[in-house]
Amino acid sequence: MTDLIQTPGELFIPVTVEVKPAFSLKELVSEFPDRQTDWTIPEAFLCLVLSAALADGRMAQQESEELIALAHRSRVLRNLDPNELAAINRTALKRRADRPEWQAEACRALPHDMHLSVFLHCLDLCLADGVMVPAEAEYLETLLANLSITPEDARQAAHILSVKNRY
């Protein structure tokens, strides 16, 4: 036999459908901001990681070795020939010396999706010699602010890299 609907209200049952937001190219604004800067991405990257290694006023052998390894494996730097890398190194050092806001400028020159990885490289370099001194911590704190790294991401990064560099 055929089941009969007892009440007319049971004929149409409401369905909840997730409404997806419309596609908007405005999302690309954060990925491709209008940056008026004379910094290139490789210059900004090298300046920040080099500064991390120099944050305590000296560059330990482990930090130097880490920087060289990073230059060989990072996509930002590895395709540069030695003369280009040397020129970028000179530019980074000159800007550090000549510009009071060099760190903020370098951070603004980087794409947003690089911010966390750059912070991780800098933290790793500061920990490479097995010691974290107040000058390094101060550099990293300022870097966190300039890169807009969340406290949760910073805490997790610090925990992971401190264990990595301890053993």
PDB file of C-alpha atoms in Angstrom:
ATOM      1  CA  MET A   1       0.000   0.000   0.000  1.00  0.00           C
ATOM      2  CA  THR A   2       0.949   3.581  -0.418  1.00  0.00           C
ATOM      3  CA  ASP A   3       1.941   5.593   2.635  1.00  0.00           C
ATOM      4  CA  LEU A   4      -0.187   8.678   2.971  1.00  0.00           C
ATOM      5  CA  ILE A   5       1.207  11.948   4.267  1.00  0.00           C
ATOM      6  CA  GLN A   6      -0.641  12.721   7.437  1.00  0.00           C
ATOM      7  CA  THR A   7      -0.213  16.509   7.429  1.00  0.00           C
ATOM      8  CA  PRO A   8       0.417  18.891   4.555  1.00  0.00           C
ATOM      9  CA  GLY A   9       3.448  20.348   6.324  1.00  0.00           C
ATOM     10  CA  GLU A  10       5.399  17.112   5.897  1.00  0.00           C
ATOM     11  CA  LEU A  11       5.387  17.448   2.136  1.00  0.00           C
ATOM     12  CA  PHE A  12       8.169  20.025   2.026  1.00  0.00           C
ATOM     13  CA  ILE A  13      11.025  19.525   4.466  1.00  0.00           C
ATOM     14  CA  PRO A  14      13.504  22.397   4.864  1.00  0.00           C
ATOM     15  CA  VAL A  15      17.004  21.649   3.665  1.00  0.00           C
ATOM     16  CA  THR A  16      20.028  23.454   5.003  1.00  0.00           C
ATOM     17  CA  VAL A  17      22.562  24.173   2.309  1.00  0.00           C
ATOM     18  CA  GLU A  18      25.932  25.690   3.038  1.00  0.00           C
ATOM     19  CA  VAL A  19      26.209  28.893   1.106  1.00  0.00           C
ATOM     20  CA  LYS A  20      29.672  29.298  -0.318  1.00  0.00           C
ATOM     21  CA  PRO A  21      31.042  32.788  -0.541  1.00  0.00           C
ATOM     22  CA  ALA A  22      31.341  34.153  -4.032  1.00  0.00           C
ATOM     23  CA  PHE A  23      34.766  34.123  -5.597  1.00  0.00           C
ATOM     24  CA  SER A  24      36.476  37.467  -5.227  1.00  0.00           C
ATOM     25  CA  LEU A  25      39.755  38.616  -6.682  1.00  0.00           C
ATOM     26  CA  LYS A  26      40.021  41.025  -3.754  1.00  0.00           C
ATOM     27  CA  GLU A  27      41.531  38.128  -1.809  1.00  0.00           C
ATOM     28  CA  LEU A  28      44.632  38.496  -3.961  1.00  0.00           C
ATOM     29  CA  VAL A  29      45.287  41.963  -2.555  1.00  0.00           C
ATOM     30  CA  SER A  30      46.960  40.448   0.511  1.00  0.00           C
ATOM     31  CA  GLU A  31      49.055  38.139  -1.665  1.00  0.00           C
ATOM     32  CA  PHE A  32      50.046  40.826  -4.145  1.00  0.00           C
ATOM     33  CA  PRO A  33      50.010  44.088  -2.212  1.00  0.00           C
ATOM     34  CA  ASP A  34      50.968  47.408  -3.718  1.00  0.00           C
ATOM     35  CA  ARG A  35      54.457  47.568  -2.308  1.00  0.00           C
ATOM     36  CA  GLN A  36      56.402  50.709  -2.964  1.00  0.00           C
ATOM     37  CA  THR A  37      59.822  49.491  -1.883  1.00  0.00           C
ATOM     38  CA  ASP A  38      63.350  49.328  -3.152  1.00  0.00           C
ATOM     39  CA  TRP A  39      63.898  45.984  -1.400  1.00  0.00           C
ATOM     40  CA  THR A  40      63.800  42.782  -3.421  1.00  0.00           C
ATOM     41  CA  ILE A  41      62.617  39.597  -1.754  1.00  0.00           C
ATOM     42  CA  PRO A  42      66.131  38.085  -1.736  1.00  0.00           C
ATOM     43  CA  GLU A  43      67.554  41.293  -0.189  1.00  0.00           C
ATOM     44  CA  ALA A  44      64.902  41.360   2.527  1.00  0.00           C
ATOM     45  CA  PHE A  45      65.257  37.641   3.255  1.00  0.00           C
ATOM     46  CA  LEU A  46      69.060  37.741   3.460  1.00  0.00           C
ATOM     47  CA  CYS A  47      69.036  40.904   5.556  1.00  0.00           C
ATOM     48  CA  LEU A  48      66.699  39.387   8.144  1.00  0.00           C
ATOM     49  CA  VAL A  49      68.454  36.024   8.456  1.00  0.00           C
ATOM     50  CA  LEU A  50      71.913  37.613   8.430  1.00  0.00           C
ATOM     51  CA  SER A  51      70.758  40.010  11.142  1.00  0.00           C
ATOM     52  CA  ALA A  52      69.534  37.097  13.232  1.00  0.00           C
ATOM     53  CA  ALA A  53      72.992  35.540  13.062  1.00  0.00           C
ATOM     54  CA  LEU A  54      74.543  38.891  14.032  1.00  0.00           C
ATOM     55  CA  ALA A  55      71.980  39.797  16.702  1.00  0.00           C
ATOM     56  CA  ASP A  56      74.327  39.032  19.590  1.00  0.00           C
ATOM     57  CA  GLY A  57      77.149  41.085  18.065  1.00  0.00           C
ATOM     58  CA  ARG A  58      79.116  38.171  16.660  1.00  0.00           C
ATOM     59  CA  MET A  59      78.626  35.316  14.261  1.00  0.00           C
ATOM     60  CA  ALA A  60      79.425  31.916  15.700  1.00  0.00           C
ATOM     61  CA  GLN A  61      80.785  29.229  13.388  1.00  0.00           C
ATOM     62  CA  GLN A  62      77.527  27.258  13.667  1.00  0.00           C
ATOM     63  CA  GLU A  63      75.553  30.338  12.603  1.00  0.00           C
ATOM     64  CA  SER A  64      77.854  30.940   9.647  1.00  0.00           C
ATOM     65  CA  GLU A  65      77.510  27.308   8.566  1.00  0.00           C
ATOM     66  CA  GLU A  66      73.711  27.501   8.910  1.00  0.00           C
ATOM     67  CA  LEU A  67      73.602  30.670   6.779  1.00  0.00           C
ATOM     68  CA  ILE A  68      75.667  29.069   4.034  1.00  0.00           C
ATOM     69  CA  ALA A  69      73.473  25.956   4.089  1.00  0.00           C
ATOM     70  CA  LEU A  70      70.350  28.127   4.015  1.00  0.00           C
ATOM     71  CA  ALA A  71      71.670  30.038   0.996  1.00  0.00           C
ATOM     72  CA  HIS A  72      72.176  26.721  -0.813  1.00  0.00           C
ATOM     73  CA  ARG A  73      68.766  25.262  -0.029  1.00  0.00           C
ATOM     74  CA  SER A  74      66.392  28.237   0.052  1.00  0.00           C
ATOM     75  CA  ARG A  75      64.597  28.898  -3.213  1.00  0.00           C
ATOM     76  CA  VAL A  76      64.978  32.627  -2.654  1.00  0.00           C
ATOM     77  CA  LEU A  77      68.790  32.491  -2.712  1.00  0.00           C
ATOM     78  CA  ARG A  78      70.000  29.248  -4.253  1.00  0.00           C
ATOM     79  CA  ASN A  79      69.647  30.319  -7.892  1.00  0.00           C
ATOM     80  CA  LEU A  80      71.814  33.385  -7.425  1.00  0.00           C
ATOM     81  CA  ASP A  81      75.385  33.194  -8.616  1.00  0.00           C
ATOM     82  CA  PRO A  82      78.114  34.018  -6.072  1.00  0.00           C
ATOM     83  CA  ASN A  83      78.519  37.582  -7.385  1.00  0.00           C
ATOM     84  CA  GLU A  84      74.769  38.284  -7.095  1.00  0.00           C
ATOM     85  CA  LEU A  85      74.717  36.832  -3.580  1.00  0.00           C
ATOM     86  CA  ALA A  86      77.717  38.972  -2.599  1.00  0.00           C
ATOM     87  CA  ALA A  87      75.998  42.091  -4.008  1.00  0.00           C
ATOM     88  CA  ILE A  88      72.810  41.339  -2.070  1.00  0.00           C
ATOM     89  CA  ASN A  89      74.883  40.779   1.063  1.00  0.00           C
ATOM     90  CA  ARG A  90      76.552  44.207   0.635  1.00  0.00           C
ATOM     91  CA  THR A  91      73.164  45.859  -0.002  1.00  0.00           C
ATOM     92  CA  ALA A  92      71.670  44.248   3.116  1.00  0.00           C
ATOM     93  CA  LEU A  93      74.573  45.358   5.307  1.00  0.00           C
ATOM     94  CA  LYS A  94      74.466  48.904   3.905  1.00  0.00           C
ATOM     95  CA  ARG A  95      70.723  49.218   4.516  1.00  0.00           C
ATOM     96  CA  ARG A  96      71.138  47.920   8.074  1.00  0.00           C
ATOM     97  CA  ALA A  97      73.750  50.582   8.684  1.00  0.00           C
ATOM     98  CA  ASP A  98      72.009  53.477   6.903  1.00  0.00           C
ATOM     99  CA  ARG A  99      68.317  53.006   7.669  1.00  0.00           C
ATOM    100  CA  PRO A 100      66.889  53.132  11.184  1.00  0.00           C
ATOM    101  CA  GLU A 101      63.742  51.257  10.064  1.00  0.00           C
ATOM    102  CA  TRP A 102      65.597  48.619   8.043  1.00  0.00           C
ATOM    103  CA  GLN A 103      63.921  45.657   9.764  1.00  0.00           C
ATOM    104  CA  ALA A 104      60.376  46.957   9.273  1.00  0.00           C
ATOM    105  CA  GLU A 105      61.172  47.807   5.632  1.00  0.00           C
ATOM    106  CA  ALA A 106      62.575  44.340   4.973  1.00  0.00           C
ATOM    107  CA  CYS A 107      59.548  42.690   6.592  1.00  0.00           C
ATOM    108  CA  ARG A 108      57.121  44.760   4.492  1.00  0.00           C
ATOM    109  CA  ALA A 109      58.978  43.724   1.328  1.00  0.00           C
ATOM    110  CA  LEU A 110      58.286  40.036   1.965  1.00  0.00           C
ATOM    111  CA  PRO A 111      55.082  38.334   0.815  1.00  0.00           C
ATOM    112  CA  HIS A 112      52.809  37.587   3.763  1.00  0.00           C
ATOM    113  CA  ASP A 113      53.034  33.821   3.235  1.00  0.00           C
ATOM    114  CA  MET A 114      56.822  33.998   3.807  1.00  0.00           C
ATOM    115  CA  HIS A 115      56.562  35.674   7.213  1.00  0.00           C
ATOM    116  CA  LEU A 116      56.365  32.579   9.385  1.00  0.00           C
ATOM    117  CA  SER A 117      59.093  30.698   7.521  1.00  0.00           C
ATOM    118  CA  VAL A 118      61.447  33.707   7.721  1.00  0.00           C
ATOM    119  CA  PHE A 119      60.822  33.938  11.449  1.00  0.00           C
ATOM    120  CA  LEU A 120      61.566  30.214  11.795  1.00  0.00           C
ATOM    121  CA  HIS A 121      64.864  30.599   9.921  1.00  0.00           C
ATOM    122  CA  CYS A 122      65.832  33.550  12.127  1.00  0.00           C
ATOM    123  CA  LEU A 123      64.941  31.722  15.327  1.00  0.00           C
ATOM    124  CA  ASP A 124      66.857  28.653  14.163  1.00  0.00           C
ATOM    125  CA  LEU A 125      69.923  30.807  13.447  1.00  0.00           C
ATOM    126  CA  CYS A 126      69.767  32.445  16.877  1.00  0.00           C
ATOM    127  CA  LEU A 127      69.621  29.004  18.494  1.00  0.00           C
ATOM    128  CA  ALA A 128      72.286  27.414  16.243  1.00  0.00           C
ATOM    129  CA  ASP A 129      75.154  28.097  18.659  1.00  0.00           C
ATOM    130  CA  GLY A 130      73.186  26.599  21.551  1.00  0.00           C
ATOM    131  CA  VAL A 131      72.758  29.915  23.386  1.00  0.00           C
ATOM    132  CA  MET A 132      69.996  32.531  23.386  1.00  0.00           C
ATOM    133  CA  VAL A 133      71.156  35.881  24.730  1.00  0.00           C
ATOM    134  CA  PRO A 134      68.985  38.937  25.483  1.00  0.00           C
ATOM    135  CA  ALA A 135      70.080  40.754  22.295  1.00  0.00           C
ATOM    136  CA  GLU A 136      68.900  37.805  20.171  1.00  0.00           C
ATOM    137  CA  ALA A 137      65.603  37.597  22.054  1.00  0.00           C
ATOM    138  CA  GLU A 138      65.086  41.341  21.533  1.00  0.00           C
ATOM    139  CA  TYR A 139      65.782  41.014  17.798  1.00  0.00           C
ATOM    140  CA  LEU A 140      63.306  38.146  17.522  1.00  0.00           C
ATOM    141  CA  GLU A 141      60.621  39.991  19.539  1.00  0.00           C
ATOM    142  CA  THR A 142      60.849  42.975  17.188  1.00  0.00           C
ATOM    143  CA  LEU A 143      60.813  40.630  14.212  1.00  0.00           C
ATOM    144  CA  LEU A 144      57.653  38.939  15.534  1.00  0.00           C
ATOM    145  CA  ALA A 145      55.903  42.290  15.643  1.00  0.00           C
ATOM    146  CA  ASN A 146      57.110  43.386  12.198  1.00  0.00           C
ATOM    147  CA  LEU A 147      56.086  40.085  10.624  1.00  0.00           C
ATOM    148  CA  SER A 148      52.746  39.952  12.505  1.00  0.00           C
ATOM    149  CA  ILE A 149      53.366  36.420  13.776  1.00  0.00           C
ATOM    150  CA  THR A 150      50.683  35.197  16.169  1.00  0.00           C
ATOM    151  CA  PRO A 151      51.708  34.329  19.730  1.00  0.00           C
ATOM    152  CA  GLU A 152      50.509  30.748  19.197  1.00  0.00           C
ATOM    153  CA  ASP A 153      52.705  30.309  16.098  1.00  0.00           C
ATOM    154  CA  ALA A 154      55.679  31.899  17.870  1.00  0.00           C
ATOM    155  CA  ARG A 155      55.243  29.688  20.932  1.00  0.00           C
ATOM    156  CA  GLN A 156      55.002  26.527  18.850  1.00  0.00           C
ATOM    157  CA  ALA A 157      58.022  27.509  16.733  1.00  0.00           C
ATOM    158  CA  ALA A 158      60.083  28.306  19.824  1.00  0.00           C
ATOM    159  CA  HIS A 159      59.229  24.974  21.416  1.00  0.00           C
ATOM    160  CA  ILE A 160      60.022  22.900  18.323  1.00  0.00           C
ATOM    161  CA  LEU A 161      63.239  24.691  17.422  1.00  0.00           C
ATOM    162  CA  SER A 162      64.528  24.802  20.983  1.00  0.00           C
ATOM    163  CA  VAL A 163      64.214  21.009  21.153  1.00  0.00           C
ATOM    164  CA  LYS A 164      65.803  20.664  17.699  1.00  0.00           C
ATOM    165  CA  ASN A 165      68.787  22.786  18.684  1.00  0.00           C
ATOM    166  CA  ARG A 166      69.180  21.254  22.138  1.00  0.00           C
ATOM    167  CA  TYR A 167      70.019  17.756  20.854  1.00  0.00           C
TER     168      TYR A 167
END
